[in-house]
Short mmCIF file of C-alpha atoms in Angstrom, two decimals:
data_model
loop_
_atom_site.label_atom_id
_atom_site.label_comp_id
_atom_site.label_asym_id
_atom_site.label_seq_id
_atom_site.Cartn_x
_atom_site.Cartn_y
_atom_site.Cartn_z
CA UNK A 1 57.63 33.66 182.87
CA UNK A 2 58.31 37.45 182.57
CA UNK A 3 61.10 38.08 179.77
CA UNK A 4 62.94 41.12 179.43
CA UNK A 5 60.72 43.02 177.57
CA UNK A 6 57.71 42.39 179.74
CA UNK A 7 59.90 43.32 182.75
CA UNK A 8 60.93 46.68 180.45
CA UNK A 9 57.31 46.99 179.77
CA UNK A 10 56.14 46.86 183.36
CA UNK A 11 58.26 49.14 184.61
CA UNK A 12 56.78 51.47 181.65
CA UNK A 13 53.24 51.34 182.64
CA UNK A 14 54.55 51.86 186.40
CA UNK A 15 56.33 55.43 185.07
CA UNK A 16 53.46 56.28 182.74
CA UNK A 17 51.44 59.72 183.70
CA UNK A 18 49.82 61.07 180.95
CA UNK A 19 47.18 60.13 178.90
CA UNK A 20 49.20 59.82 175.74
CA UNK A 21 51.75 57.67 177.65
CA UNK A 22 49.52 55.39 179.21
CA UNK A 23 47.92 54.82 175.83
CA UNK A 24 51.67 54.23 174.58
CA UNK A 25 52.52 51.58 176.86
CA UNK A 26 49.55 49.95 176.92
CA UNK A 27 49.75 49.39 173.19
CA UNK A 28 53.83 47.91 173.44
CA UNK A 29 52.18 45.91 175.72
CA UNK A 30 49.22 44.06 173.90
CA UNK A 31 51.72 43.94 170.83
CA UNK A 32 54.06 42.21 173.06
CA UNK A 33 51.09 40.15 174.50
CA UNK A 34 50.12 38.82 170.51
CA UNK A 35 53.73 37.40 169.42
CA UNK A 36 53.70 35.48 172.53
CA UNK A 37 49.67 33.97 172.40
CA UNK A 38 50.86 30.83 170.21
CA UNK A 39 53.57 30.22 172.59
CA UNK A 40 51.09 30.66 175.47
CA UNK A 41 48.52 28.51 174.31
CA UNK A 42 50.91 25.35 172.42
CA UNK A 43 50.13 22.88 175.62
CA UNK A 44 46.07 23.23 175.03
CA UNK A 45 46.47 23.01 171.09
CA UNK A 46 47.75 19.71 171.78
CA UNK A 47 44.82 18.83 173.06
CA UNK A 48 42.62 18.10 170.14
CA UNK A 49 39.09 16.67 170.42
CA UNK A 50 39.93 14.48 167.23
CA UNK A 51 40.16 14.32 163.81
CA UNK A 52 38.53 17.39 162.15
CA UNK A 53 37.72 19.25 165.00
CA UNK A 54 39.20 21.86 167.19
CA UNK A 55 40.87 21.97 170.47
CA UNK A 56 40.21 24.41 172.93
CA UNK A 57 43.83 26.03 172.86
CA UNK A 58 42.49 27.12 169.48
CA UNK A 59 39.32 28.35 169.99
CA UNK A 60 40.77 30.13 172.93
CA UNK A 61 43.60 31.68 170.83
CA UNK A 62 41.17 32.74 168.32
CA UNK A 63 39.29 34.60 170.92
CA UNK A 64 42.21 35.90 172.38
CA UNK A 65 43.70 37.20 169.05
CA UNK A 66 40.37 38.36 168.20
CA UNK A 67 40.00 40.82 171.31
CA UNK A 68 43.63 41.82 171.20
CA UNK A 69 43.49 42.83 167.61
CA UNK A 70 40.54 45.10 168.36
CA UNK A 71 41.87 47.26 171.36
CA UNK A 72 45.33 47.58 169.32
CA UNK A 73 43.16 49.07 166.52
CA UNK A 74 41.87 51.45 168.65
CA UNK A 75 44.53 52.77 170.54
CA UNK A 76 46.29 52.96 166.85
CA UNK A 77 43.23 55.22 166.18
CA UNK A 78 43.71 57.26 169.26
CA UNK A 79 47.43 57.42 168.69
CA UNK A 80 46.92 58.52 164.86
CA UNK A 81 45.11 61.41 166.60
CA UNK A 82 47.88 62.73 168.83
CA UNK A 83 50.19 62.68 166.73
CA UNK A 84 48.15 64.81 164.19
CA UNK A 85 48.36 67.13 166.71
CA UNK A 86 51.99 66.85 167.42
CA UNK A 87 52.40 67.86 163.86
CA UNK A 88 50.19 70.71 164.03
CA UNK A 89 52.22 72.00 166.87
CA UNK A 90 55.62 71.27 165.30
CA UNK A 91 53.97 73.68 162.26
CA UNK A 92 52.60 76.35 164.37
CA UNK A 93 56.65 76.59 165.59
CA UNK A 94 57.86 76.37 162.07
CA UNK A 95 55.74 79.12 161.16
CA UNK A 96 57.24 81.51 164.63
CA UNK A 97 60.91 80.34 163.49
CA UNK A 98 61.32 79.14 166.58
CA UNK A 99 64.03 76.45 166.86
CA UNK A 100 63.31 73.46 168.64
CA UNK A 101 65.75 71.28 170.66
CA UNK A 102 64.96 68.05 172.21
CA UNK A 103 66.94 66.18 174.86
CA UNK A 104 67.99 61.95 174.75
CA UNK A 105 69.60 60.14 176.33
CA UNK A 106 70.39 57.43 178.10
CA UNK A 107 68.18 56.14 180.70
CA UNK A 108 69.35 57.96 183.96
CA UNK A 109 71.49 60.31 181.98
CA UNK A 110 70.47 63.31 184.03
CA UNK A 111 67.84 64.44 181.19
CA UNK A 112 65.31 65.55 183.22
CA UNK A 113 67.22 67.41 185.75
CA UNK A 114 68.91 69.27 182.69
CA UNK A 115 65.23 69.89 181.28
CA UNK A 116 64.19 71.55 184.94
CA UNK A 117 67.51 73.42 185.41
CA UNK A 118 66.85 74.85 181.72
CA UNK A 119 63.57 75.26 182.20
CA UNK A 120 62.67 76.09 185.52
CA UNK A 121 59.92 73.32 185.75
CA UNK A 122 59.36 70.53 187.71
CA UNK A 123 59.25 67.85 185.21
CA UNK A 124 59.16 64.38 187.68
CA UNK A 125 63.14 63.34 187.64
CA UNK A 126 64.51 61.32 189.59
CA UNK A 127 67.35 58.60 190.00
CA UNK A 128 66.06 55.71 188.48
CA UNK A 129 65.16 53.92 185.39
CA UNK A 130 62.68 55.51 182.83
CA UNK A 131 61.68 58.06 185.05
CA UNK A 132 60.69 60.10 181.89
CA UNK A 133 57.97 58.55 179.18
CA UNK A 134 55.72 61.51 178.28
CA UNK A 135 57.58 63.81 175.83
CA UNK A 136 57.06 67.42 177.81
CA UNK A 137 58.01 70.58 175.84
CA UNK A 138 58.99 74.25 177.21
CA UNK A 139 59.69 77.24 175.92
CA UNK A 140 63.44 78.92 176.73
CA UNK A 141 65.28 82.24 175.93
CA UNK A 142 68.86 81.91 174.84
CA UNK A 143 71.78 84.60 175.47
CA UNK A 144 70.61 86.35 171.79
CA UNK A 145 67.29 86.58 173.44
CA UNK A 146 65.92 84.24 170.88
CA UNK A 147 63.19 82.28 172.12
CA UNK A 148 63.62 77.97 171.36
CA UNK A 149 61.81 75.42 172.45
CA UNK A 150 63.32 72.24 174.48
CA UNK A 151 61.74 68.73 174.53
CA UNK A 152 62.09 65.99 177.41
CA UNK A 153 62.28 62.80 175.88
CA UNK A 154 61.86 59.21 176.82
CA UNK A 155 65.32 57.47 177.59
CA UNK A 156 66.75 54.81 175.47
CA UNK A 157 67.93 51.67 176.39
CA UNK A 158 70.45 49.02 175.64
CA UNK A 159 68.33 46.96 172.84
CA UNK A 160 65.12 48.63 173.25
CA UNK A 161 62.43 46.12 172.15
CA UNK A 162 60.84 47.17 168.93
CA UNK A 163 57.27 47.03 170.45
CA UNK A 164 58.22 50.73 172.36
CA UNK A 165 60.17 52.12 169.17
CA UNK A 166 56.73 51.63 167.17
CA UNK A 167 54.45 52.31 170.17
CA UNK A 168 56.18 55.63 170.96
CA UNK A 169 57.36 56.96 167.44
CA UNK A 170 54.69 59.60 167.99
CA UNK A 171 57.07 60.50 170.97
CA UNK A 172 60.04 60.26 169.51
CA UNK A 173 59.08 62.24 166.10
CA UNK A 174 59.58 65.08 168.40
CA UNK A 175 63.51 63.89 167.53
CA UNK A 176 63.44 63.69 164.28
CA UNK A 177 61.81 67.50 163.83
CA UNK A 178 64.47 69.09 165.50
CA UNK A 179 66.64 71.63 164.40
CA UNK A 180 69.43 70.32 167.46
CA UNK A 181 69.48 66.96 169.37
CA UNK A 182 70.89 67.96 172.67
CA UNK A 183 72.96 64.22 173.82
CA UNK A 184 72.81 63.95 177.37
CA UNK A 185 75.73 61.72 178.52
CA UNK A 186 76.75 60.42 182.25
CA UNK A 187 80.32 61.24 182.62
CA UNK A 188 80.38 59.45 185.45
CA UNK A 189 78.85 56.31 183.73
CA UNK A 190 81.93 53.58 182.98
CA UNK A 191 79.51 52.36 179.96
CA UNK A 192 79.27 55.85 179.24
CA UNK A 193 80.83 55.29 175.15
CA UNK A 194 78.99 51.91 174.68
CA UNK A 195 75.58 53.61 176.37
CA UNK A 196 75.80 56.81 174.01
CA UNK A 197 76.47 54.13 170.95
CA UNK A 198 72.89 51.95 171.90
CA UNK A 199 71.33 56.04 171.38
CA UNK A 200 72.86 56.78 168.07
CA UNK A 201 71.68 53.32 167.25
CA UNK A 202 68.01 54.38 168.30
CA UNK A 203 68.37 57.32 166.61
CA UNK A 204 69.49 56.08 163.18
CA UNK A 205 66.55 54.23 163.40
CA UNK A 206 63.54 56.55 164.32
CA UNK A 207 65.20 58.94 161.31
CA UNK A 208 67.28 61.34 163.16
CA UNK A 209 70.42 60.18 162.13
CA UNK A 210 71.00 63.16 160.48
CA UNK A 211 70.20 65.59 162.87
CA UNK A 212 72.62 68.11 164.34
CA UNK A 213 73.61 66.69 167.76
CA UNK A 214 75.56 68.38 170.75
CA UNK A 215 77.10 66.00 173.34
CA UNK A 216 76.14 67.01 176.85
CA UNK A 217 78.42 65.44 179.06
CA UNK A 218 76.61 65.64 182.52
CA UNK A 219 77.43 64.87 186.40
CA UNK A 220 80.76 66.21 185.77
CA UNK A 221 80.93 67.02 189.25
CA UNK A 222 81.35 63.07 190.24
CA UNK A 223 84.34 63.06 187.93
CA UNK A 224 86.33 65.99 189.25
CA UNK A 225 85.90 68.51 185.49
CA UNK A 226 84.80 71.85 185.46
CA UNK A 227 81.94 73.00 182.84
CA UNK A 228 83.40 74.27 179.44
CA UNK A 229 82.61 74.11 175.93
CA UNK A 230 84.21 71.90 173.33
CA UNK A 231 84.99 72.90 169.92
CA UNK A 232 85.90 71.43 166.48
CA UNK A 233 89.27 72.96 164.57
CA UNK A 234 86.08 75.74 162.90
CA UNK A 235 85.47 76.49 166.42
CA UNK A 236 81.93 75.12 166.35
CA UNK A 237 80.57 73.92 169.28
CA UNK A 238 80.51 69.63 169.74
CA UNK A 239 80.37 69.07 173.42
CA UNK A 240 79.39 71.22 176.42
CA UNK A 241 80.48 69.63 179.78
CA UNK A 242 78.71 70.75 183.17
CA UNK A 243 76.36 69.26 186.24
CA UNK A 244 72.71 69.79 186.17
CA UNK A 245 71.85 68.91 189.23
CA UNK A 246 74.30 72.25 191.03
CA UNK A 247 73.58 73.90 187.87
CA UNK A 248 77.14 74.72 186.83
CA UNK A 249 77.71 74.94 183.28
CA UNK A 250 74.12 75.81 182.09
CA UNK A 251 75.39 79.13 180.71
CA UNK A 252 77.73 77.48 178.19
CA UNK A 253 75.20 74.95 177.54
CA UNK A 254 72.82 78.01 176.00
CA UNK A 255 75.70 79.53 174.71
CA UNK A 256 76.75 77.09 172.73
CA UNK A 257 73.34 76.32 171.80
CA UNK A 258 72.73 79.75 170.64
CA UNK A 259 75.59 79.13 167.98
CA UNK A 260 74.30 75.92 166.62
CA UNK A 261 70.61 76.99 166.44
CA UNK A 262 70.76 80.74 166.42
CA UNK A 263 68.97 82.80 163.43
CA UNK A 264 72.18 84.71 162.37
CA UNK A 265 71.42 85.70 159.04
CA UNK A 266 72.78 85.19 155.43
CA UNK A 267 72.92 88.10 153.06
CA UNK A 268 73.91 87.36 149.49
CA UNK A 269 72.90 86.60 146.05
CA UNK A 270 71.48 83.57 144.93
CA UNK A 271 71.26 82.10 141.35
CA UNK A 272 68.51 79.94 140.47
CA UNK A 273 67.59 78.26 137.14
CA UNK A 274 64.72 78.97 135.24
CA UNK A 275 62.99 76.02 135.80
CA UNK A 276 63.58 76.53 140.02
CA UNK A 277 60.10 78.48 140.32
CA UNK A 278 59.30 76.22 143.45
CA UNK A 279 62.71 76.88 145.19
CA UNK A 280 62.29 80.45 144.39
CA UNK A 281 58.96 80.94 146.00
CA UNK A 282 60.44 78.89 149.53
CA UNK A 283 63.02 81.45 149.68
CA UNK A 284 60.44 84.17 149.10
CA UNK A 285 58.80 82.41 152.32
CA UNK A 286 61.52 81.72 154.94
CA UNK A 287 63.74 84.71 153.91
CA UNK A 288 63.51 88.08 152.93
CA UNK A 289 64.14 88.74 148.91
CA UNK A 290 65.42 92.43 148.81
CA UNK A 291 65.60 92.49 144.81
CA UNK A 292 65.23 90.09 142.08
CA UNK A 293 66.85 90.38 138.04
CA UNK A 294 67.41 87.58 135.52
CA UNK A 295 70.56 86.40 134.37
CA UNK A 296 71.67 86.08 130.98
CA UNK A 297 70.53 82.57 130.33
CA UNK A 298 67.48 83.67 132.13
CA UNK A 299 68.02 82.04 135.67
CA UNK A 300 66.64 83.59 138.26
CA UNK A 301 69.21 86.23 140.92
CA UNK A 302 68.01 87.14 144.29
CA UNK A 303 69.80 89.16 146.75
CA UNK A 304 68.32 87.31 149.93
CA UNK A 305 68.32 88.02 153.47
CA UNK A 306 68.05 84.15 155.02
CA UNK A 307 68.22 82.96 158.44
CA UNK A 308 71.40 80.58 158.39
CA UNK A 309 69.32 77.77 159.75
CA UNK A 310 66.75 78.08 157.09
CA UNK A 311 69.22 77.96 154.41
CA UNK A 312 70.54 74.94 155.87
CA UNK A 313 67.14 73.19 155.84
CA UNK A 314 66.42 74.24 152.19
CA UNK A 315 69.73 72.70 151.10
CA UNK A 316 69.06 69.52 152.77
CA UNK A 317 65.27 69.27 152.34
CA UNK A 318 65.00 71.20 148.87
CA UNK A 319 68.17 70.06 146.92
CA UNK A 320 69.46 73.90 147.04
CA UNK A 321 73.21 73.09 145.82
CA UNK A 322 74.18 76.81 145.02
CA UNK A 323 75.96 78.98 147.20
CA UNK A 324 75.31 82.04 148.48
CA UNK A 325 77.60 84.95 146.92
CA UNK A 326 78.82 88.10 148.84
CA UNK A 327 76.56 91.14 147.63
CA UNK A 328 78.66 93.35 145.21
#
């Protein structure tokens, strides 16, 4: 009998279309397969031939394990591989500066009609479950003409069986290395607060708990709003409100993107102790050190020129607790 996350898992290998997300689902699946051979096979184990020998539910599970184990290993193999090149990707970006922003969801949020209307692709969308598996990533120009990059993600689920959170974490790492999550909610969706909950949930666990997120409430069309930008008592923007599909509100979406992810930069003076030689050399690298003196108890002080993003990362990543002082 087909459970719930063999029904999930079907529809997956129905959506899949590229190579890396065929390879994806067909790995869930075999994992799924293995937890449920013992179960599978219980009415020929009871079939034993007699005292000290084995039944054939055995010998067939032991052939069955057998061959499973060895097409998991090598789609773990092939799998290893992508992902080493997801990573080399994600460092060729790091090295441009170029922000990256990937878009979740839940399923039938509106995500990939968001990701075309940004875009101008064609990414397949349409109104169903999981029409998105295969992680697709474009490159966009915000209203500071900065370029960013925005990734199409898969869409989460109520629950989602841990077979596709390990099977697609290569996927989903794309999440976890962003500089902004973009949230894509149905605001026409009644289980819109519970359905956003089941993603931060998902998130937490993948690692990207942390991540800056901006809410995206979508379909506001269905609801009678209007696009606009909310903001917190700082004036930061925490929600932008507008309808992919007509395409109203995609200007305030980049705007308020631009804000969270844009390269405005820092100039002050930092003060380093002596023994901070490795944070001094990563500011050397992601900022621009216009002059350098020691203190009087020989710390290191660097007027700095540093993308606000970068100093951001180096705080949270490096264990940079100092502030950055106006230049005199």
């Amino acid at each position: 009998m087909l459970d719930r996350t063999g029904l999930i898992l079907d529809i997956f290998a129905l959506r899949a279309r590229s190579f890396e997300g065929k390879l994806q689902v067909e790995l869930a699946q075999l994992r799924h397969m293995a937890s449920r051979l013992v179960r599978g096979w219980t009415h020929l184990e009871r079939q034993s031939g007699g005292i000290g020998t084995r039944g054939p539910g055995e010998t067939q599970l032991e052939m069955d394990r057998r061959m499973l184990g060895v097409r998991i290993k090598q789609l773990e193999q092939r799998l290893a591989k992508v992902r080493r090149q997801r990573e080399q990707g994600r460092q060729s970006r790091r090295k441009r500066e170029l922000p990256t922003l990937s878009l979740v969801g839940y399923t039938n949020a509106g995500k990939s009609t968001l990701f075309n209307a940004l875009t101008t692709s064609e990414v397949y969308a349409a109104d169903q479950l999981f029409a998105t598996l295969d992680t697709t990533l474009r490159r966009i120009e915000l209203p500071t003409h900065e370029p960013a990059v925005v990734a199409d993600t898969v869409g989460f689920i109520r629950d989602l069986p841990p077979q596709l959170v390990a099977a697609f974490r290569s996927t989903l790492e794309e999440v976890t290395e962003s500089d902004l999550i973009l949230h894509v909610i149905d605001a026409a969706d009644e289980q819109r607060r519970d359905n956003a909950h089941e993603v931060d949930k998902v998130l937490a666990e993948i690692g990207a708990g942390e991540t800056p997120v901006l809410l995206v409430y979508n379909k506001v069309d269905l609801v009678g709003g209007t696009p606009r930008i909310h903001r917190d008592e700082q004036g930061v923007p925490t929600a932008v409100y507008l309808s992919a599909a007509r395409r109203e509100g995609l200007e305030l979406l980049l705007e308020a993107v631009a804000e969270r992810v844009g390269t405005r930069q820092v100039h002050g003076e930092i003060a380093l102790p002596a023994g901070e030689g490795r944070l001094r050399a990563r500011l050397y690298q992601v900022g621009e050190v216009l002059r350098e003196r020691s203190g009087e108890r020989g710390e290191y002080i660097l007027e700095v020129v540093v993308p606000e993003r970068e100093l951001a990362r180096l705080r949270a990543n490096e264990g940079l607790s100092v502030d950055v002082r106006p230049v005199r």
